[in-house]
Coordinates of C-alpha atoms and ligand atoms in Angstrom, one line a residue:
M28 CA 51.2 73.8 0.5
T29 CA 49.8 73.5 4.0
T30 CA 51.1 70.4 5.6
L31 CA 50.4 68.9 8.9
L32 CA 53.8 68.1 10.3
Q33 CA 53.3 65.0 12.4
D34 CA 56.0 64.9 15.0
S35 CA 56.7 64.6 18.7
S36 CA 56.6 67.8 20.7
R37 CA 59.4 69.0 22.9
A38 CA 57.5 67.5 25.8
G39 CA 57.6 64.2 24.0
A40 CA 53.8 63.8 23.4
S41 CA 52.6 63.2 19.9
V42 CA 51.1 66.3 18.3
G43 CA 50.4 67.6 14.9
L44 CA 52.5 70.7 14.3
K45 CA 50.6 73.1 12.0
G46 CA 52.8 75.3 10.0
D47 CA 55.6 74.8 7.6
R48 CA 58.4 77.0 8.7
I49 CA 61.4 76.6 10.9
T50 CA 64.0 79.2 11.9
I51 CA 67.4 77.7 12.5
R52 CA 70.4 79.3 14.2
G53 CA 73.3 77.5 12.6
G54 CA 76.8 76.7 13.5
R55 CA 76.1 74.2 16.2
P56 CA 77.5 70.6 15.5
L57 CA 74.8 67.9 15.5
R58 CA 75.8 65.3 18.0
G59 CA 73.9 62.3 19.4
R60 CA 72.0 59.2 18.4
I61 CA 68.9 58.8 16.3
E62 CA 67.2 55.7 14.9
V63 CA 66.1 55.0 11.4
K64 CA 63.1 52.8 10.6
G65 CA 62.2 51.0 7.4
A66 CA 63.0 52.5 4.0
K67 CA 60.3 54.8 2.6
N68 CA 61.1 53.3 -0.8
L69 CA 60.5 49.7 0.4
V70 CA 57.7 50.1 3.0
T71 CA 55.3 51.8 0.6
K72 CA 55.7 49.0 -1.9
A73 CA 55.5 46.3 0.8
M74 CA 52.1 47.8 1.8
V75 CA 50.9 47.5 -1.9
A76 CA 52.2 43.9 -1.9
A77 CA 49.8 43.1 0.9
L78 CA 47.0 43.6 -1.6
L79 CA 48.1 40.4 -3.3
G80 CA 47.7 38.1 -0.2
E81 CA 44.6 36.1 0.6
T82 CA 45.4 36.5 4.3
P83 CA 46.6 39.5 6.4
S84 CA 50.2 40.8 6.4
V85 CA 52.3 42.2 9.2
L86 CA 54.9 44.9 8.4
R87 CA 57.3 46.0 11.0
D88 CA 59.5 49.2 11.2
V89 CA 57.0 51.3 9.3
P90 CA 58.1 55.0 9.6
D91 CA 55.5 57.6 10.4
I92 CA 55.9 59.6 7.2
S93 CA 53.3 61.2 4.9
D94 CA 54.1 58.8 1.9
V95 CA 53.1 55.9 4.2
R96 CA 49.9 57.8 5.1
V97 CA 49.0 58.3 1.4
V98 CA 49.5 54.6 0.6
R99 CA 47.5 53.7 3.7
G100 CA 44.7 55.9 2.6
L101 CA 44.6 54.4 -0.9
L102 CA 44.6 50.9 0.5
E103 CA 41.7 51.8 2.8
V104 CA 39.6 53.2 0.0
H105 CA 40.1 49.8 -1.7
G106 CA 38.8 47.9 1.3
V107 CA 42.1 46.9 3.0
K108 CA 41.8 47.2 6.7
V109 CA 45.0 48.8 8.1
T110 CA 45.5 48.8 11.9
P111 CA 48.5 49.4 14.2
G112 CA 50.2 46.2 15.4
D113 CA 51.7 45.0 18.7
E114 CA 54.9 47.1 18.6
E115 CA 55.5 50.7 17.6
G116 CA 55.9 51.0 13.8
T117 CA 54.0 47.8 13.0
L118 CA 51.0 47.7 10.6
L119 CA 48.5 44.9 10.1
L120 CA 47.2 44.9 6.6
D121 CA 44.0 42.8 6.0
P122 CA 43.0 42.6 2.3
S123 CA 40.2 40.1 2.8
A124 CA 37.6 42.6 1.8
V125 CA 39.3 44.3 -1.2
E126 CA 36.8 46.1 -3.3
S127 CA 36.6 48.7 -6.1
A128 CA 37.0 52.2 -4.8
H129 CA 35.0 55.2 -5.8
M130 CA 36.8 57.4 -8.3
A131 CA 36.3 60.4 -6.0
D132 CA 37.9 58.6 -3.1
I133 CA 40.9 57.7 -5.2
D134 CA 41.1 61.2 -6.6
A135 CA 41.5 62.6 -3.2
H136 CA 45.0 61.1 -3.3
A137 CA 45.9 62.6 -6.6
G138 CA 49.2 64.4 -6.9
S139 CA 50.5 63.2 -3.5
S140 CA 52.8 60.3 -4.4
R141 CA 54.1 58.2 -7.2
I142 CA 53.2 54.9 -5.5
P143 CA 49.6 54.6 -6.8
I144 CA 51.0 53.5 -10.2
L145 CA 52.2 50.3 -8.4
F146 CA 48.6 49.4 -7.4
C147 CA 47.8 48.5 -11.0
G148 CA 49.0 44.9 -11.1
P149 CA 47.6 43.8 -7.7
L150 CA 44.2 45.5 -8.4
L151 CA 44.0 44.0 -11.8
H152 CA 44.5 40.6 -10.3
R153 CA 42.1 41.2 -7.4
L154 CA 39.4 43.1 -9.1
G155 CA 40.0 43.0 -12.9
E156 CA 40.3 46.8 -13.0
A157 CA 42.3 49.7 -11.6
F158 CA 42.1 53.5 -11.7
I159 CA 45.2 55.5 -11.0
P160 CA 44.9 59.2 -10.2
D161 CA 47.4 61.9 -11.4
L162 CA 50.8 61.1 -9.8
G163 CA 52.8 63.3 -7.5
G164 CA 56.3 62.9 -6.2
C165 CA 59.3 65.3 -6.3
R166 CA 59.7 67.5 -9.3
I167 CA 63.2 66.4 -10.1
G168 CA 62.8 65.6 -13.8
D169 CA 60.1 64.7 -16.2
R170 CA 59.4 61.4 -14.4
P171 CA 57.3 59.7 -17.1
I172 CA 55.4 56.4 -16.5
D173 CA 55.8 55.1 -20.0
Y174 CA 57.8 52.0 -18.9
H175 CA 55.0 51.1 -16.4
L176 CA 52.3 51.4 -18.9
E177 CA 54.2 49.4 -21.6
V178 CA 54.9 46.7 -19.1
L179 CA 51.3 46.4 -18.0
R180 CA 50.2 46.3 -21.6
Q181 CA 52.6 43.4 -22.2
F182 CA 51.0 41.5 -19.4
G183 CA 47.6 42.0 -21.1
A184 CA 46.2 45.1 -19.5
V185 CA 44.1 47.5 -21.5
V186 CA 45.1 51.0 -20.7
E187 CA 42.7 54.0 -21.1
K188 CA 43.9 57.5 -20.4
L189 CA 41.2 59.7 -18.9
P190 CA 41.4 63.4 -18.0
S191 CA 41.5 62.6 -14.3
G192 CA 43.9 59.6 -14.5
I193 CA 44.4 56.2 -16.0
R194 CA 41.9 53.4 -16.1
M195 CA 43.0 49.8 -16.7
T196 CA 41.2 46.6 -17.2
A197 CA 42.3 43.0 -17.9
P198 CA 39.5 41.4 -19.9
N199 CA 41.5 38.2 -20.5
G200 CA 43.5 38.2 -17.2
L201 CA 47.2 38.8 -17.0
S202 CA 49.8 36.5 -18.5
G203 CA 53.6 36.2 -18.0
T204 CA 55.7 37.9 -20.6
K205 CA 59.3 38.8 -21.6
V206 CA 60.1 42.4 -20.7
E207 CA 63.3 44.3 -21.3
L208 CA 63.5 47.7 -19.6
P209 CA 65.4 50.5 -21.6
Y210 CA 66.8 51.7 -18.2
P211 CA 67.0 49.8 -14.9
S212 CA 64.0 51.8 -13.4
V213 CA 63.2 51.0 -9.8
G214 CA 59.5 51.6 -10.1
A215 CA 59.1 49.7 -13.4
T216 CA 61.0 46.7 -11.9
E217 CA 58.6 46.8 -8.9
Q218 CA 55.7 47.0 -11.4
V219 CA 56.8 43.8 -13.1
L220 CA 57.4 42.0 -9.8
L221 CA 54.0 43.0 -8.3
T222 CA 52.2 42.0 -11.5
A223 CA 54.1 38.9 -12.5
V224 CA 53.8 37.0 -9.2
R225 CA 50.1 36.3 -9.9
A226 CA 50.2 36.3 -13.7
A227 CA 49.8 33.1 -15.6
G228 CA 53.1 31.5 -16.6
I229 CA 56.6 32.7 -16.5
T230 CA 57.9 36.3 -16.8
E231 CA 61.5 37.2 -17.7
L232 CA 62.6 40.7 -16.9
R233 CA 65.9 42.0 -18.4
G234 CA 67.5 45.3 -17.5
A235 CA 66.0 45.1 -14.0
A236 CA 66.9 47.5 -11.2
I237 CA 68.5 45.6 -8.3
E238 CA 68.5 48.1 -5.4
P239 CA 68.4 46.6 -1.9
E240 CA 64.8 47.8 -1.5
I241 CA 63.9 45.7 -4.6
M242 CA 65.7 42.7 -3.1
D243 CA 63.7 43.2 0.1
L244 CA 60.4 43.4 -1.9
I245 CA 61.4 40.1 -3.5
N246 CA 62.0 38.7 0.0
I247 CA 58.5 39.7 1.0
L248 CA 56.9 38.2 -2.2
Q249 CA 58.8 35.0 -1.6
K250 CA 57.4 34.9 1.9
M251 CA 54.0 35.2 0.4
G252 CA 54.5 32.2 -1.9
A253 CA 56.0 33.7 -5.0
I254 CA 58.8 32.0 -7.1
I255 CA 61.4 34.6 -8.1
S256 CA 65.0 34.0 -9.2
V257 CA 67.5 36.8 -9.6
D258 CA 70.2 35.9 -12.1
T259 CA 73.3 37.7 -13.0
D260 CA 73.2 40.7 -15.4
R261 CA 70.0 42.2 -14.2
V262 CA 67.7 39.3 -15.2
I263 CA 64.8 38.4 -12.9
R264 CA 62.5 35.4 -13.6
I265 CA 59.2 35.0 -12.0
E266 CA 57.0 31.9 -12.1
G267 CA 53.4 33.0 -11.6
V268 CA 51.4 31.2 -8.8
D269 CA 47.6 31.0 -8.2
R270 CA 47.6 32.1 -4.7
L271 CA 49.7 34.2 -2.3
E272 CA 49.4 34.5 1.5
G273 CA 50.0 37.4 3.8
Y274 CA 53.6 38.0 5.0
T275 CA 55.3 39.0 8.3
H276 CA 58.3 41.2 7.6
R277 CA 60.7 43.7 9.2
A278 CA 61.5 46.3 6.5
L279 CA 65.0 47.1 5.4
F280 CA 66.3 50.2 7.1
D281 CA 66.2 53.5 5.2
R282 CA 69.5 54.0 3.4
N283 CA 68.6 57.5 2.2
E284 CA 67.8 58.8 5.6
T285 CA 71.0 57.2 6.9
A286 CA 73.1 58.9 4.2
S287 CA 71.3 62.2 4.9
W288 CA 72.2 62.2 8.6
A289 CA 75.8 61.1 7.8
A290 CA 76.1 64.1 5.5
A291 CA 74.6 66.3 8.2
A292 CA 77.3 65.1 10.6
L293 CA 80.0 66.0 8.1
A294 CA 78.5 69.4 7.2
T295 CA 78.0 70.5 10.8
D296 CA 81.4 69.2 12.2
G297 CA 79.2 66.8 14.1
D298 CA 79.0 63.2 15.3
I299 CA 75.9 61.2 14.7
F300 CA 75.1 57.6 15.5
V301 CA 72.5 56.2 13.1
G302 CA 70.8 53.3 14.9
G303 CA 69.4 50.6 12.6
A304 CA 71.8 51.4 9.7
R305 CA 73.8 48.5 8.3
Q306 CA 77.1 48.4 6.4
A307 CA 76.3 46.0 3.5
E308 CA 73.7 48.2 1.9
M309 CA 75.7 51.4 2.5
L310 CA 79.0 50.1 1.0
T311 CA 79.1 52.6 -1.9
F312 CA 78.1 55.5 0.3
L313 CA 80.7 54.6 2.9
N314 CA 83.5 54.6 0.3
V315 CA 82.7 58.1 -0.8
F316 CA 82.2 59.3 2.8
R317 CA 85.7 58.0 3.6
K318 CA 87.2 59.6 0.4
V319 CA 85.7 63.0 1.5
G320 CA 87.5 62.5 4.8
G321 CA 84.5 61.5 6.9
K322 CA 85.1 59.0 9.7
F323 CA 82.7 56.1 10.5
E324 CA 82.5 53.1 12.8
I325 CA 80.3 50.1 12.1
H326 CA 78.5 48.7 15.1
D327 CA 76.1 45.8 15.5
D328 CA 73.2 48.2 16.0
G329 CA 74.1 51.1 13.7
I330 CA 76.8 53.2 12.2
R331 CA 78.5 56.2 13.8
F332 CA 79.4 59.0 11.3
Y333 CA 81.6 61.9 12.4
H334 CA 83.7 64.8 11.2
P335 CA 87.5 64.0 11.3
G336 CA 88.4 67.4 12.8
T337 CA 90.7 68.0 9.8
P338 CA 89.8 69.6 6.4
L339 CA 87.5 67.6 4.2
R340 CA 88.7 66.6 0.7
P341 CA 86.9 67.1 -2.6
V342 CA 85.6 64.2 -4.6
V343 CA 84.4 63.4 -8.1
I344 CA 81.2 61.3 -8.1
E345 CA 78.6 60.1 -10.5
T346 CA 75.2 59.0 -9.4
D347 CA 73.9 55.8 -10.8
V348 CA 71.6 52.9 -10.2
H349 CA 72.6 50.3 -7.6
P350 CA 75.4 49.3 -7.0
G351 CA 76.4 52.8 -7.9
F352 CA 76.2 56.0 -5.8
M353 CA 72.4 56.7 -5.3
T354 CA 70.9 59.8 -6.7
D355 CA 69.1 60.4 -3.4
W356 CA 72.5 60.7 -1.6
Q357 CA 73.9 63.5 -3.7
Q358 CA 71.9 66.4 -2.4
P359 CA 72.9 66.1 1.3
L360 CA 76.5 65.3 0.3
V361 CA 76.7 68.4 -1.9
V362 CA 76.2 70.5 1.3
A363 CA 79.2 68.8 2.9
L364 CA 81.3 69.2 -0.3
T365 CA 80.9 73.0 0.0
K366 CA 83.1 72.6 3.1
A367 CA 85.8 70.5 1.4
E368 CA 89.1 72.1 0.3
G369 CA 89.1 72.1 -3.5
V370 CA 86.9 71.3 -6.4
S371 CA 84.3 68.5 -6.4
I372 CA 82.3 67.3 -9.3
V373 CA 78.9 65.6 -9.1
H374 CA 77.5 64.1 -12.3
E375 CA 73.8 63.3 -11.9
T376 CA 72.8 60.5 -14.3
V377 CA 69.5 59.3 -12.9
Y378 CA 67.3 62.4 -12.9
E379 CA 67.8 65.3 -15.4
Q380 CA 66.8 68.1 -13.0
R381 CA 68.1 67.3 -9.6
F382 CA 70.3 70.4 -9.0
G383 CA 67.5 72.9 -8.4
F384 CA 68.3 72.9 -4.7
V385 CA 71.8 74.4 -5.2
D386 CA 70.4 77.9 -6.0
A387 CA 69.7 78.3 -2.3
L388 CA 73.2 77.0 -1.3
V389 CA 74.7 79.6 -3.7
D390 CA 72.5 82.3 -2.0
M391 CA 74.0 81.2 1.3
G392 CA 77.6 81.7 0.0
A393 CA 78.5 78.4 -1.7
T394 CA 80.4 78.4 -5.0
I395 CA 78.6 75.9 -7.3
Q396 CA 78.3 76.0 -11.0
I397 CA 75.9 73.8 -12.9
H398 CA 76.7 72.5 -16.4
K399 CA 74.8 70.8 -19.2
E400 CA 77.9 68.6 -20.1
C401 CA 78.5 65.2 -18.6
L402 CA 81.4 66.1 -16.3
G403 CA 83.7 63.8 -14.3
G404 CA 82.5 60.5 -15.7
Q405 CA 81.0 58.8 -18.6
A406 CA 78.6 60.4 -21.0
C407 CA 75.0 59.7 -19.8
R408 CA 71.5 59.8 -21.2
F409 CA 71.3 63.5 -20.4
G410 CA 74.4 64.7 -22.3
Q411 CA 73.9 67.0 -25.3
R412 CA 70.2 67.4 -24.3
N413 CA 70.3 70.7 -22.5
F414 CA 69.8 69.3 -19.1
N415 CA 71.7 71.0 -16.2
H416 CA 73.0 67.8 -14.7
S417 CA 76.6 68.3 -13.6
A418 CA 77.7 70.3 -10.6
V419 CA 81.1 71.8 -9.9
I420 CA 81.5 72.7 -6.2
S421 CA 84.5 74.8 -5.1
G422 CA 85.2 74.9 -1.5
P423 CA 85.7 75.6 1.3
S424 CA 82.8 78.1 1.6
K425 CA 81.5 79.6 4.8
L426 CA 77.7 79.5 4.5
H427 CA 75.6 82.2 5.9
G428 CA 72.0 82.2 6.9
A429 CA 69.2 82.8 4.4
D430 CA 65.5 82.5 3.8
I431 CA 64.9 79.3 1.9
V432 CA 61.8 77.6 0.4
V433 CA 62.1 73.8 0.3
P434 CA 61.7 72.5 -3.3
D435 CA 61.5 68.8 -2.8
L436 CA 62.2 66.0 -0.3
R437 CA 66.0 65.4 -0.6
G438 CA 66.7 69.0 -1.7
G439 CA 64.8 70.2 1.3
F440 CA 66.7 68.1 3.8
S441 CA 69.9 69.5 2.2
H442 CA 68.6 73.0 2.9
L443 CA 68.1 72.0 6.5
I444 CA 71.7 70.8 6.7
A445 CA 73.0 73.9 5.0
A446 CA 71.1 76.1 7.5
L447 CA 72.4 74.1 10.4
S448 CA 75.9 74.5 9.2
A449 CA 75.6 78.2 8.3
E450 CA 76.6 81.2 10.4
G451 CA 73.6 83.1 11.6
S452 CA 69.9 82.5 11.3
S453 CA 68.0 80.9 8.4
T454 CA 64.2 80.6 7.8
V455 CA 63.3 77.4 6.0
S456 CA 59.7 77.3 4.6
N457 CA 57.7 74.5 3.2
V458 CA 59.5 72.0 5.5
G459 CA 56.3 69.8 5.5
I460 CA 57.7 68.2 2.3
I461 CA 60.5 66.7 4.4
S462 CA 58.0 64.7 6.4
R463 CA 57.2 62.8 3.2
G464 CA 60.3 60.8 3.8
Y465 CA 62.0 61.7 7.1
E466 CA 60.2 60.4 10.2
K467 CA 60.1 62.7 13.2
F468 CA 62.9 64.9 11.8
I469 CA 62.0 67.7 14.1
T470 CA 62.4 65.4 17.2
K471 CA 65.6 64.1 15.7
L472 CA 67.0 67.6 15.2
E473 CA 66.2 68.2 18.9
Q474 CA 67.9 65.0 20.0
L475 CA 71.0 66.1 18.0
G476 CA 71.1 69.5 19.7
A477 CA 70.1 71.7 16.8
D478 CA 69.1 75.2 17.7
F479 CA 65.8 76.1 16.0
V480 CA 62.3 77.4 16.5
L481 CA 59.2 76.1 14.8
E482 CA 56.8 78.6 13.5
G483 CA 53.2 78.7 12.4
Ligands
EPU503 N1 61.8 56.5 -16.1 C1 61.2 56.7 -17.3 N2 60.0 56.1 -17.5 C2 59.4 55.4 -16.6 C3 60.0 55.2 -15.3 C4 61.2 55.8 -15.1 O1 61.8 57.3 -18.2 O2 58.3 54.9 -16.8 C5 63.1 57.2 -15.8 C6 62.9 58.4 -14.8 O3 62.5 59.5 -15.4 C7 64.3 58.5 -14.2 C8 64.8 57.0 -14.3 O4 64.0 56.3 -15.2 O5 65.1 59.3 -15.1 C9 64.8 56.3 -13.0 O6 63.6 56.3 -12.4 P1 63.0 55.2 -11.5 O7 61.8 54.5 -12.1 O8 64.2 54.3 -11.1 O9 62.6 56.0 -10.2 P2 61.3 55.8 -9.3 O10 60.9 54.4 -9.2 O11 60.3 56.8 -9.8 C10 62.5 55.5 -7.0 C11 62.5 56.3 -5.7 C12 63.3 57.5 -5.9 C13 64.7 57.2 -6.3 C14 64.7 56.4 -7.6 C15 66.1 55.9 -8.0 C16 60.4 55.6 -4.8 C17 59.0 56.0 -4.4 N3 61.1 56.5 -5.4 O12 61.8 56.4 -8.0 O13 63.3 58.1 -4.6 O14 65.4 58.4 -6.5 O15 63.8 55.2 -7.4 O16 66.6 55.1 -7.0 O17 60.8 54.5 -4.6 C18 63.3 59.9 -3.1 O18 63.2 59.0 -2.2 O19 63.5 61.1 -2.8 C19 63.1 59.5 -4.5 C20 63.0 60.4 -5.4

């Protein structure tokens, strides 16, 4: 993949860095302050929500990441005018001229993100039809879209699978329905929300995901005029309305980026202040960070994460849907766990193939075994099904430099951390993937004192 790494140069000017490789001389603690903007996994959905409004929306704290650029491109081919706003990171989204897009224009975005599937409900409401190209996203499991399609059918959509993607129509409009998800899927919950707010009548969703990013999407939809109640036990009720307005909203900070830099502080014996991070949404992560021995301080404007100066402790964790330990947090943390004194266990229960990244860590000197069994917690959906989804990490290990090819977004960031904490020099290729979800990570590495050279 040839990626244009959008980042700020050493001189501070904004340039596109061609090339996809970085050589890191490890062993230097990362120290300093960086800022996180809005969460990738909220901002991209908030942009889709703007399609539902009759008037323009204003979204603040939008990070400059490639997933945002993909969604922007898809909005634009559907006639949404997207322009920068008054402050850095603000987007104005004007959907007053929404129109059907040409298949070829939509297809240009095929394979680059999973967000297009969330265009279905809003486009069906606005235009009566939607075409969704082949989806992309990280290869961390099968990642089917069966829940999405089933939900849309229940609202009354007619789904037609074509060789190039999926075409949907709603000949009789969309109507509220009762939905029960087999698993609290983030995307399928968002699909229901974005479709139900304008569907006729009431929708009841059982088994909903309740991640903070979903709650923030609900905040946005309420600002637009939606009526949504969140009950106990993962039940969400939506009363459809005839008209929604645009919104003005500052996006929830990126919890995954926050956890990634926190793990980087721990793995490199460093000290990183993550500006914009908040305690409430990081509660579960902070508990684990403390159990490993990491220190943190909560401030009004962010969280300081730092290495204690004493040996790290092993932990047993299981990834889960909110309020559990997020799957996106495990990869960076695993790098820190290679430094802990003793045996840690990580049981991945959200994605069946999210340990591909550990091969590179093993090449660098880590001792990690991957097992098919459900270790260290309760039996999950992936037990007895041949999925390598439990990791046993024995530490402490001294990592040494290696040549690494980044496999996916979170795994790739973990490889960066591993290279930064290793003795000697590492070459990390395919780092463009990281700019899908980490804004200006090259600049941030510089701000934190990392020793590296960009190539290409
Ligand atoms: N699933 C199905 N069928 C479906 C949808 C999901 O079987 O139709 C399964 C998945 O295969 C997976 C589980 O349900 O095993 C959970 O998937 P979910 O739908 O919750 O994930 P998602 O919406 O595709 C979002 C984030 C992920 C994050 C997960 C879990 C976005 C764009 N992606 O994915 O983020 O890991 O929720 O919190 O919001 C990342 O940022 O690196 C990333 C992968």
